[in-house]
GROMACS .gro file of C-alpha atoms in nm:
model
  407
    1MET     CA    1  11.242   9.568  25.538
    2SER     CA    2  11.176   9.196  25.561
    3ALA     CA    3  11.396   8.934  25.399
    4GLU     CA    4  11.124   8.889  25.134
    5ASP     CA    5  11.186   9.237  24.997
    6PRO     CA    6  11.327   9.164  24.648
    7ILE     CA    7  11.549   9.472  24.651
    8ALA     CA    8  11.703   9.376  24.985
    9ALA     CA    9  11.754   9.022  24.862
   10ALA     CA   10  11.918   9.141  24.541
   11MET     CA   11  12.152   9.379  24.724
   12ARG     CA   12  12.241   9.109  24.974
   13ALA     CA   13  12.334   8.880  24.686
   14VAL     CA   14  12.568   9.148  24.550
   15VAL     CA   15  12.735   9.182  24.890
   16GLU     CA   16  12.764   8.806  24.939
   17ALA     CA   17  12.924   8.778  24.594
   18GLY     CA   18  13.199   9.012  24.715
   19GLU     CA   19  13.114   9.293  24.475
   20LEU     CA   20  13.024   9.548  24.744
   21ALA     CA   21  13.090   9.579  25.115
   22GLY     CA   22  12.745   9.719  25.183
   23ALA     CA   23  12.467   9.938  25.048
   24ALA     CA   24  12.150  10.120  25.147
   25THR     CA   25  11.845  10.177  24.928
   26LEU     CA   26  11.523  10.378  24.949
   27VAL     CA   27  11.221  10.427  24.727
   28TRP     CA   28  10.966  10.704  24.794
   29ARG     CA   29  10.642  10.737  24.604
   30GLY     CA   30  10.322  10.928  24.648
   31GLY     CA   31  10.407  11.079  24.983
   32LYS     CA   32  10.568  10.787  25.162
   33VAL     CA   33  10.869  10.555  25.172
   34VAL     CA   34  10.763  10.231  25.004
   35GLN     CA   35  11.099  10.053  25.027
   36SER     CA   36  11.416  10.076  25.232
   37ALA     CA   37  11.695   9.828  25.283
   38ALA     CA   38  12.040   9.821  25.445
   39VAL     CA   39  12.272   9.529  25.375
   40GLY     CA   40  12.637   9.441  25.434
   41ARG     CA   41  12.897   9.624  25.638
   42ARG     CA   42  12.951   9.998  25.661
   43ASP     CA   43  13.302   9.946  25.796
   44LEU     CA   44  13.519   9.652  25.696
   45GLU     CA   45  13.758   9.699  25.988
   46THR     CA   46  13.497   9.707  26.266
   47GLY     CA   47  13.240   9.487  26.094
   48MET     CA   48  12.961   9.730  26.181
   49PRO     CA   49  12.655   9.685  25.958
   50VAL     CA   50  12.501   9.931  25.716
   51THR     CA   51  12.187  10.083  25.868
   52ARG     CA   52  11.924  10.317  25.731
   53ASP     CA   53  12.094  10.609  25.908
   54THR     CA   54  12.449  10.527  25.796
   55ILE     CA   55  12.627  10.845  25.688
   56PHE     CA   56  12.800  10.812  25.350
   57ARG     CA   57  13.034  11.031  25.152
   58ILE     CA   58  12.816  11.121  24.855
   59ALA     CA   59  13.089  11.271  24.631
   60SER     CA   60  12.935  11.440  24.324
   61MET     CA   61  12.582  11.401  24.459
   62SER     CA   62  12.697  11.720  24.635
   63LYS     CA   63  12.681  11.913  24.306
   64PRO     CA   64  12.300  11.933  24.281
   65VAL     CA   65  12.285  12.055  24.642
   66THR     CA   66  12.535  12.337  24.587
   67SER     CA   67  12.365  12.424  24.258
   68ALA     CA   68  12.025  12.444  24.428
   69ALA     CA   69  12.170  12.669  24.699
   70ALA     CA   70  12.304  12.899  24.428
   71MET     CA   71  11.960  12.911  24.269
   72THR     CA   72  11.808  13.031  24.596
   73LEU     CA   73  12.029  13.340  24.560
   74PHE     CA   74  11.926  13.365  24.194
   75ASP     CA   75  11.565  13.374  24.316
   76GLU     CA   76  11.655  13.672  24.533
   77GLY     CA   77  11.803  13.862  24.238
   78ARG     CA   78  12.159  13.832  24.369
   79PHE     CA   79  12.287  13.732  24.025
   80ALA     CA   80  12.160  13.659  23.673
   81LEU     CA   81  12.266  13.351  23.481
   82ASP     CA   82  12.445  13.559  23.219
   83ASP     CA   83  12.629  13.772  23.477
   84PRO     CA   84  13.009  13.746  23.456
   85ILE     CA   85  13.150  13.587  23.770
   86THR     CA   86  13.415  13.859  23.783
   87ARG     CA   87  13.187  14.073  23.999
   88TRP     CA   88  13.242  13.823  24.280
   89ALA     CA   89  13.572  13.676  24.162
   90PRO     CA   90  13.777  13.950  23.992
   91GLU     CA   91  14.061  13.698  23.985
   92PHE     CA   92  13.896  13.556  23.671
   93ALA     CA   93  13.937  13.867  23.458
   94ASP     CA   94  14.150  13.832  23.143
   95MET     CA   95  14.151  13.451  23.132
   96ARG     CA   96  14.360  13.256  22.883
   97VAL     CA   97  14.263  12.935  22.703
   98LEU     CA   98  14.493  12.647  22.610
   99ARG     CA   99  14.524  12.583  22.237
  100SER     CA  100  14.520  12.214  22.330
  101PRO     CA  101  14.425  12.058  22.668
  102SER     CA  102  14.741  11.850  22.651
  103GLY     CA  103  14.967  12.135  22.541
  104PRO     CA  104  15.215  12.360  22.723
  105LEU     CA  105  15.062  12.591  22.981
  106ASP     CA  106  15.193  12.899  22.801
  107ASP     CA  107  15.050  12.804  22.461
  108THR     CA  108  14.726  12.996  22.499
  109VAL     CA  109  14.487  13.240  22.338
  110PRO     CA  110  14.269  13.503  22.511
  111ALA     CA  111  13.927  13.397  22.637
  112ALA     CA  112  13.663  13.531  22.400
  113ARG     CA  113  13.438  13.635  22.689
  114ALA     CA  114  13.408  13.616  23.066
  115ILE     CA  115  13.286  13.307  23.251
  116THR     CA  116  12.922  13.341  23.360
  117PHE     CA  117  12.717  13.178  23.633
  118ASP     CA  118  12.536  12.980  23.365
  119ASP     CA  119  12.874  12.843  23.252
  120LEU     CA  120  12.949  12.719  23.604
  121LEU     CA  121  12.605  12.564  23.656
  122THR     CA  122  12.623  12.379  23.322
  123HIS     CA  123  12.996  12.289  23.328
  124ARG     CA  124  13.068  12.502  23.022
  125ALA     CA  125  13.321  12.733  23.189
  126GLY     CA  126  13.630  12.569  23.039
  127LEU     CA  127  13.730  12.432  23.380
  128THR     CA  128  13.816  12.065  23.432
  129TYR     CA  129  13.956  11.812  23.679
  130GLY     CA  130  14.332  11.773  23.652
  131ASP     CA  131  14.307  11.393  23.678
  132PHE     CA  132  14.123  11.385  23.347
  133HIS     CA  133  14.440  11.492  23.163
  134SER     CA  134  14.790  11.367  23.101
  135GLY     CA  135  14.945  11.696  22.994
  136PRO     CA  136  15.096  11.976  23.206
  137ILE     CA  137  14.751  12.098  23.314
  138ALA     CA  138  14.715  11.788  23.534
  139GLY     CA  139  15.010  11.873  23.755
  140ALA     CA  140  14.920  12.241  23.753
  141TYR     CA  141  14.574  12.168  23.894
  142ALA     CA  142  14.714  11.945  24.169
  143SER     CA  143  14.979  12.199  24.265
  144ALA     CA  144  14.743  12.496  24.271
  145LEU     CA  145  14.434  12.337  24.427
  146GLY     CA  146  14.554  12.055  24.650
  147ALA     CA  147  14.336  11.753  24.729
  148GLU     CA  148  13.988  11.735  24.582
  149ILE     CA  149  13.794  11.715  24.912
  150ASP     CA  150  14.030  11.787  25.202
  151SER     CA  151  14.263  12.053  25.061
  152GLN     CA  152  14.506  12.255  25.269
  153VAL     CA  153  14.452  12.547  25.030
  154ALA     CA  154  14.225  12.815  25.182
  155PRO     CA  155  13.920  12.918  24.973
  156ASP     CA  156  14.051  13.258  24.858
  157ASP     CA  157  14.387  13.106  24.767
  158TRP     CA  158  14.210  12.820  24.590
  159ILE     CA  159  14.009  13.069  24.381
  160ALA     CA  160  14.326  13.262  24.296
  161GLY     CA  161  14.511  12.943  24.211
  162LEU     CA  162  14.237  12.823  23.976
  163ALA     CA  163  14.211  13.163  23.810
  164ALA     CA  164  14.586  13.161  23.743
  165LEU     CA  165  14.553  12.844  23.534
  166PRO     CA  166  14.451  12.848  23.168
  167LEU     CA  167  14.108  12.718  23.071
  168ILE     CA  168  14.089  12.408  22.853
  169ASP     CA  169  13.818  12.556  22.629
  170GLN     CA  170  13.645  12.884  22.556
  171PRO     CA  171  13.372  12.973  22.810
  172GLY     CA  172  13.032  12.851  22.695
  173ARG     CA  173  13.167  12.638  22.413
  174GLU     CA  174  13.143  12.278  22.538
  175PHE     CA  175  13.053  12.066  22.842
  176HIS     CA  176  13.366  11.990  23.049
  177TYR     CA  177  13.311  11.823  23.384
  178GLY     CA  178  13.530  11.961  23.659
  179ASN     CA  179  13.571  12.216  23.937
  180SER     CA  180  13.291  12.446  23.820
  181THR     CA  181  13.063  12.359  24.113
  182ASP     CA  182  13.344  12.402  24.366
  183LEU     CA  183  13.401  12.751  24.232
  184LEU     CA  184  13.027  12.820  24.231
  185GLY     CA  185  13.012  12.724  24.597
  186PHE     CA  186  13.287  12.967  24.691
  187LEU     CA  187  13.119  13.245  24.493
  188ILE     CA  188  12.791  13.208  24.683
  189ALA     CA  189  12.994  13.198  25.005
  190ARG     CA  190  13.146  13.533  24.905
  191MET     CA  191  12.800  13.670  24.831
  192GLU     CA  192  12.682  13.564  25.175
  193ASP     CA  193  13.008  13.655  25.349
  194ALA     CA  194  12.998  13.320  25.524
  195PRO     CA  195  13.159  12.975  25.490
  196LEU     CA  196  12.988  12.757  25.233
  197GLY     CA  197  12.886  12.505  25.498
  198ASP     CA  198  12.695  12.777  25.683
  199VAL     CA  199  12.528  12.889  25.359
  200LEU     CA  200  12.409  12.536  25.283
  201GLN     CA  201  12.290  12.488  25.640
  202ARG     CA  202  12.085  12.808  25.632
  203ARG     CA  203  11.944  12.769  25.281
  204ILE     CA  204  11.908  12.392  25.232
  205PHE     CA  205  11.981  12.166  25.530
  206GLY     CA  206  11.806  12.361  25.804
  207PRO     CA  207  11.481  12.427  25.615
  208LEU     CA  208  11.459  12.064  25.500
  209GLY     CA  209  11.557  11.910  25.834
  210MET     CA  210  11.869  11.746  25.689
  211GLN     CA  211  12.036  11.689  26.026
  212ASP     CA  212  12.305  11.446  25.910
  213THR     CA  213  12.430  11.628  25.599
  214GLY     CA  214  12.738  11.850  25.587
  215PHE     CA  215  13.104  11.875  25.503
  216VAL     CA  216  13.207  11.755  25.849
  217VAL     CA  217  13.051  11.483  26.066
  218SER     CA  218  13.034  11.571  26.435
  219LYS     CA  219  13.222  11.345  26.676
  220GLU     CA  220  12.906  11.202  26.829
  221LYS     CA  221  12.788  11.082  26.485
  222ARG     CA  222  13.113  10.944  26.345
  223ASN     CA  223  13.035  10.590  26.457
  224ARG     CA  224  12.757  10.594  26.195
  225CYS     CA  225  12.993  10.684  25.907
  226ALA     CA  226  13.071  10.440  25.630
  227GLY     CA  227  13.438  10.351  25.636
  228VAL     CA  228  13.671  10.393  25.342
  229CYS     CA  229  13.623  10.086  25.124
  230GLY     CA  230  13.807  10.008  24.803
  231TYR     CA  231  13.921   9.701  24.613
  232ASP     CA  232  14.228   9.485  24.593
  233GLN     CA  233  14.360   9.380  24.254
  234ALA     CA  234  14.141   9.072  24.263
  235GLY     CA  235  13.837   9.297  24.290
  236ARG     CA  236  13.751   9.212  24.650
  237PRO     CA  237  13.632   9.488  24.888
  238VAL     CA  238  13.906   9.598  25.131
  239ALA     CA  239  13.959   9.885  25.373
  240ARG     CA  240  14.187  10.138  25.207
  241LEU     CA  241  14.309  10.496  25.205
  242ALA     CA  242  14.119  10.761  25.013
  243PRO     CA  243  14.158  10.704  24.637
  244GLY     CA  244  14.391  10.960  24.489
  245GLY     CA  245  14.443  11.119  24.831
  246ALA     CA  246  14.113  11.305  24.788
  247PHE     CA  247  14.041  11.323  25.161
  248LEU     CA  248  14.209  11.263  25.495
  249SER     CA  249  14.125  11.000  25.754
  250GLU     CA  250  14.110  11.282  26.010
  251ARG     CA  251  14.020  11.626  25.876
  252PRO     CA  252  14.199  11.902  26.072
  253ASP     CA  253  13.966  12.126  26.272
  254ASP     CA  254  14.125  12.437  26.120
  255MET     CA  255  14.082  12.330  25.756
  256THR     CA  256  13.870  12.594  25.579
  257TYR     CA  257  13.848  12.445  25.229
  258VAL     CA  258  13.529  12.254  25.150
  259SER     CA  259  13.426  12.101  24.819
  260GLY     CA  260  13.081  12.208  24.705
  261GLY     CA  261  13.124  11.965  24.418
  262GLN     CA  262  13.230  11.652  24.605
  263GLY     CA  263  13.261  11.702  24.978
  264LEU     CA  264  12.927  11.632  25.146
  265TRP     CA  265  12.828  11.347  25.375
  266SER     CA  266  12.460  11.247  25.386
  267THR     CA  267  12.207  10.973  25.456
  268LEU     CA  268  11.916  10.813  25.272
  269ASP     CA  269  11.650  11.017  25.450
  270ASP     CA  270  11.838  11.346  25.432
  271TYR     CA  271  11.894  11.316  25.060
  272LEU     CA  272  11.532  11.212  25.016
  273ALA     CA  273  11.427  11.545  25.167
  274PHE     CA  274  11.642  11.725  24.910
  275ALA     CA  275  11.537  11.509  24.613
  276ARG     CA  276  11.168  11.563  24.686
  277MET     CA  277  11.216  11.931  24.602
  278PHE     CA  278  11.235  11.826  24.236
  279LEU     CA  279  10.888  11.671  24.264
  280GLY     CA  280  10.733  11.958  24.455
  281ALA     CA  281  10.804  12.246  24.216
  282GLY     CA  282  11.076  12.368  24.452
  283ALA     CA  283  10.897  12.298  24.782
  284VAL     CA  284  10.893  12.010  25.033
  285ASP     CA  285  10.615  11.969  25.292
  286GLY     CA  286  10.523  12.334  25.264
  287VAL     CA  287  10.881  12.459  25.285
  288ARG     CA  288  10.968  12.645  24.966
  289LEU     CA  289  11.333  12.657  24.860
  290LEU     CA  290  11.291  12.767  24.498
  291LYS     CA  291  11.023  12.937  24.296
  292PRO     CA  292  10.841  12.695  24.062
  293GLU     CA  293  10.976  12.876  23.757
  294THR     CA  294  11.330  12.854  23.896
  295LEU     CA  295  11.297  12.480  23.957
  296ALA     CA  296  11.168  12.447  23.600
  297LEU     CA  297  11.473  12.639  23.475
  298MET     CA  298  11.704  12.416  23.678
  299THR     CA  299  11.551  12.097  23.535
  300ALA     CA  300  11.540  12.208  23.170
  301ASN     CA  301  11.815  12.102  22.930
  302HIS     CA  302  12.063  12.385  22.867
  303LEU     CA  303  12.299  12.210  22.623
  304THR     CA  304  12.269  12.266  22.251
  305PRO     CA  305  12.232  11.961  22.024
  306GLU     CA  306  12.595  12.007  21.920
  307GLN     CA  307  12.711  12.023  22.283
  308ARG     CA  308  12.515  11.710  22.370
  309ALA     CA  309  12.671  11.523  22.079
  310ALA     CA  310  13.024  11.638  22.166
  311SER     CA  311  13.001  11.584  22.544
  312GLN     CA  312  13.270  11.362  22.697
  313LEU     CA  313  13.314  11.212  23.043
  314LEU     CA  314  13.550  10.926  23.128
  315GLY     CA  315  13.547  10.791  22.776
  316THR     CA  316  13.169  10.819  22.732
  317ARG     CA  317  12.939  11.068  22.564
  318PRO     CA  318  12.697  11.121  22.851
  319PHE     CA  319  12.446  11.345  22.675
  320ALA     CA  320  12.467  11.223  22.317
  321ALA     CA  321  12.137  11.036  22.362
  322GLY     CA  322  11.882  11.009  22.638
  323HIS     CA  323  11.994  11.293  22.862
  324GLY     CA  324  12.052  11.664  22.857
  325PHE     CA  325  12.201  11.871  23.137
  326GLY     CA  326  12.023  12.139  23.335
  327LEU     CA  327  12.164  12.354  23.614
  328GLY     CA  328  12.356  12.097  23.819
  329VAL     CA  329  12.153  11.790  23.721
  330ALA     CA  330  12.116  11.550  23.431
  331VAL     CA  331  11.769  11.558  23.272
  332VAL     CA  332  11.596  11.275  23.087
  333LEU     CA  333  11.491  11.391  22.740
  334GLU     CA  334  11.447  11.058  22.560
  335PRO     CA  335  11.342  10.790  22.810
  336ASP     CA  336  11.402  10.495  22.581
  337LYS     CA  337  11.763  10.603  22.523
  338ALA     CA  338  11.854  10.713  22.877
  339PRO     CA  339  12.095  10.481  23.062
  340VAL     CA  340  12.037  10.421  23.433
  341SER     CA  341  12.388  10.542  23.519
  342ARG     CA  342  12.274  10.905  23.542
  343CYS     CA  343  11.897  10.864  23.581
  344LYS     CA  344  11.625  10.684  23.390
  345GLY     CA  345  11.256  10.760  23.404
  346GLY     CA  346  10.998  10.970  23.227
  347VAL     CA  347  11.077  11.296  23.051
  348GLY     CA  348  11.201  11.544  23.309
  349THR     CA  349  11.350  11.287  23.548
  350VAL     CA  350  11.662  11.433  23.709
  351GLY     CA  351  11.963  11.297  23.894
  352TRP     CA  352  12.340  11.301  23.921
  353PRO     CA  353  12.553  11.018  24.068
  354GLY     CA  354  12.862  11.024  24.288
  355ALA     CA  355  13.202  10.869  24.223
  356TYR     CA  356  13.181  10.661  24.542
  357GLY     CA  357  12.879  10.467  24.418
  358GLY     CA  358  12.595  10.692  24.534
  359TRP     CA  359  12.306  10.739  24.292
  360TRP     CA  360  11.962  10.901  24.294
  361GLN     CA  361  11.682  11.017  24.073
  362ALA     CA  362  11.355  11.207  24.105
  363ASP     CA  363  11.088  11.125  23.846
  364PRO     CA  364  10.803  11.378  23.824
  365THR     CA  365  10.603  11.156  23.589
  366ASN     CA  366  10.529  10.902  23.863
  367ASP     CA  367  10.613  11.105  24.177
  368THR     CA  368  10.901  10.875  24.270
  369VAL     CA  369  11.243  10.918  24.427
  370MET     CA  370  11.502  10.639  24.426
  371ILE     CA  371  11.827  10.656  24.626
  372PHE     CA  372  12.118  10.413  24.642
  373LEU     CA  373  12.416  10.475  24.871
  374THR     CA  374  12.736  10.274  24.911
  375HIS     CA  375  13.108  10.326  24.974
  376ASN     CA  376  13.265  10.205  24.652
  377MET     CA  377  13.599  10.383  24.630
  378PHE     CA  378  13.799  10.257  24.334
  379ASP     CA  379  14.049  10.466  24.143
  380LEU     CA  380  14.043  10.539  23.771
  381ALA     CA  381  14.321  10.289  23.694
  382GLN     CA  382  14.118  10.010  23.855
  383LEU     CA  383  13.804  10.119  23.673
  384MET     CA  384  13.986  10.087  23.341
  385GLN     CA  385  14.070   9.729  23.445
  386GLY     CA  386  13.708   9.651  23.525
  387ILE     CA  387  13.766   9.653  23.902
  388GLY     CA  388  13.498   9.805  24.124
  389LEU     CA  389  13.207   9.782  23.882
  390GLY     CA  390  12.982   9.612  24.135
  391ALA     CA  391  12.813   9.935  24.238
  392PHE     CA  392  12.711  10.013  23.881
  393ALA     CA  393  12.556   9.669  23.837
  394ALA     CA  394  12.385   9.701  24.175
  395VAL     CA  395  12.233  10.036  24.079
  396GLU     CA  396  12.102   9.886  23.756
  397ARG     CA  397  11.942   9.600  23.950
  398PHE     CA  398  11.801   9.833  24.213
  399HIS     CA  399  11.652  10.059  23.948
  400ALA     CA  400  11.493   9.767  23.764
  401LEU     CA  401  11.333   9.624  24.078
  402ALA     CA  402  11.225   9.965  24.209
  403SER     CA  403  11.074  10.054  23.871
  404ALA     CA  404  10.877   9.729  23.868
  405ARG     CA  405  10.756   9.806  24.218
  406THR     CA  406  10.635  10.155  24.126
  407ALA     CA  407  10.489  10.067  23.785
   0.00000   0.00000   0.00000
C-alpha cells in the first residue's frame, strides 16, 4: 500500500518508536482485500524487511485451525461432542483431580466423569499449561511433556505423559486454558492414522490453497520467515532465543511432536483463506470445509453464565463480559463490552490471538476479516513488568483504523 495508507503509517510509527520490530496487516471486505501493509524488519539480525508473504509463527492462532479440522471429522460422524475421548485415548480412563491446583500431586479425588471432545474444544477438560502454576503441577507438566512447540517427546508418549498427570479441575466444570487443543490434535491424528500435519494438509491447507502454512517451513521458504524477536529489559526489540525454550532454532528432521495448539507458521493470505470460512457458512470460494450447521455450532457460545463469570486467563476474566467461547474461538456476545484483545465486532464476530502478537477476527455482520501478524516474543515475567506491550497497542490501533475504513 502507499505511504498515505493510515494503517501503514500508524504501524510504521509503532516500529519507529521501538515498540515492534515489524508487522504485517490485512483487511478483507466484501470479496476483496481492501488494505494490506508490511512495515519494519522481519529479522533483526539480517535486517530483511517484513513483506506481505513473510511467514510468521502464529502461536495460539493455531488453535482455531486444529479445532476446525476436528469439526470436519465431526461432520463425518467420526465422533460426537459428548463422546468420551477414551475411545481414542484409553490412557485417560480413571483420571484423578487435584484438590487444589497448587497442592501436592498425590492429593487428589476421582474425576466425576470422563473427558469429552466438547471439553477439549471448549477448554473445560481440566487440563492446563504448567507455566500458569507455581505448585508441583508446573514441574510435572514440563517433565512429562517437554517444550511447548518443539518437544522431544513423541506423540503417543506425550499423550501417556499428560494422562498420568492429575487434572486441575473436574471435566466440564470451568474454562481452563491449556493443552486441550494439543491433545485434540493428536486424537484426530489417531482417528486418521496419520501425523497431524498430514491431517491438516488434507482437510484444511490443501483445500484452501494455504501453501505457506504448516508445522515446518521448507528450506526453500525459510528466508521468508520472521526471526525470533524479543525485548531487552529496556523494552527495545532484540534478537533472542525462544521464550521459555518453547521451540528450537533448528527443528530436528526426526522430531515427531507437533503442537496443534501453538505450533503453526502462516502468512497473511493463508490465514485469510482460513478466516473467510467463518463468513461463508463453512465454505470458501465454493470449497466447503464444514456444514453450515457445524460452523454455527462452532461459533456459538458454549460457556454457561457462571463459567463466563469465573473464567481466568493471565490475571484477566476473558469471558466475564463481551465474549463467550465457542469450539476453539472466542465469540462476541455483547459488542459494546468486548475488548479488541480477543476480537471486537458485531454479535457473532470470532477470533483468537496468538502469544507472539498475532491477532485476527472475522465479523459476519459486515463481511470483514482483519489480520495482524508480528513476532513479539516476550516472556511472562517481562509482561508483568509492562515490557513487550507494543503489539497489543498496535492491534488496538489497527482495529480502530480498519473499523473506520470498513464502517
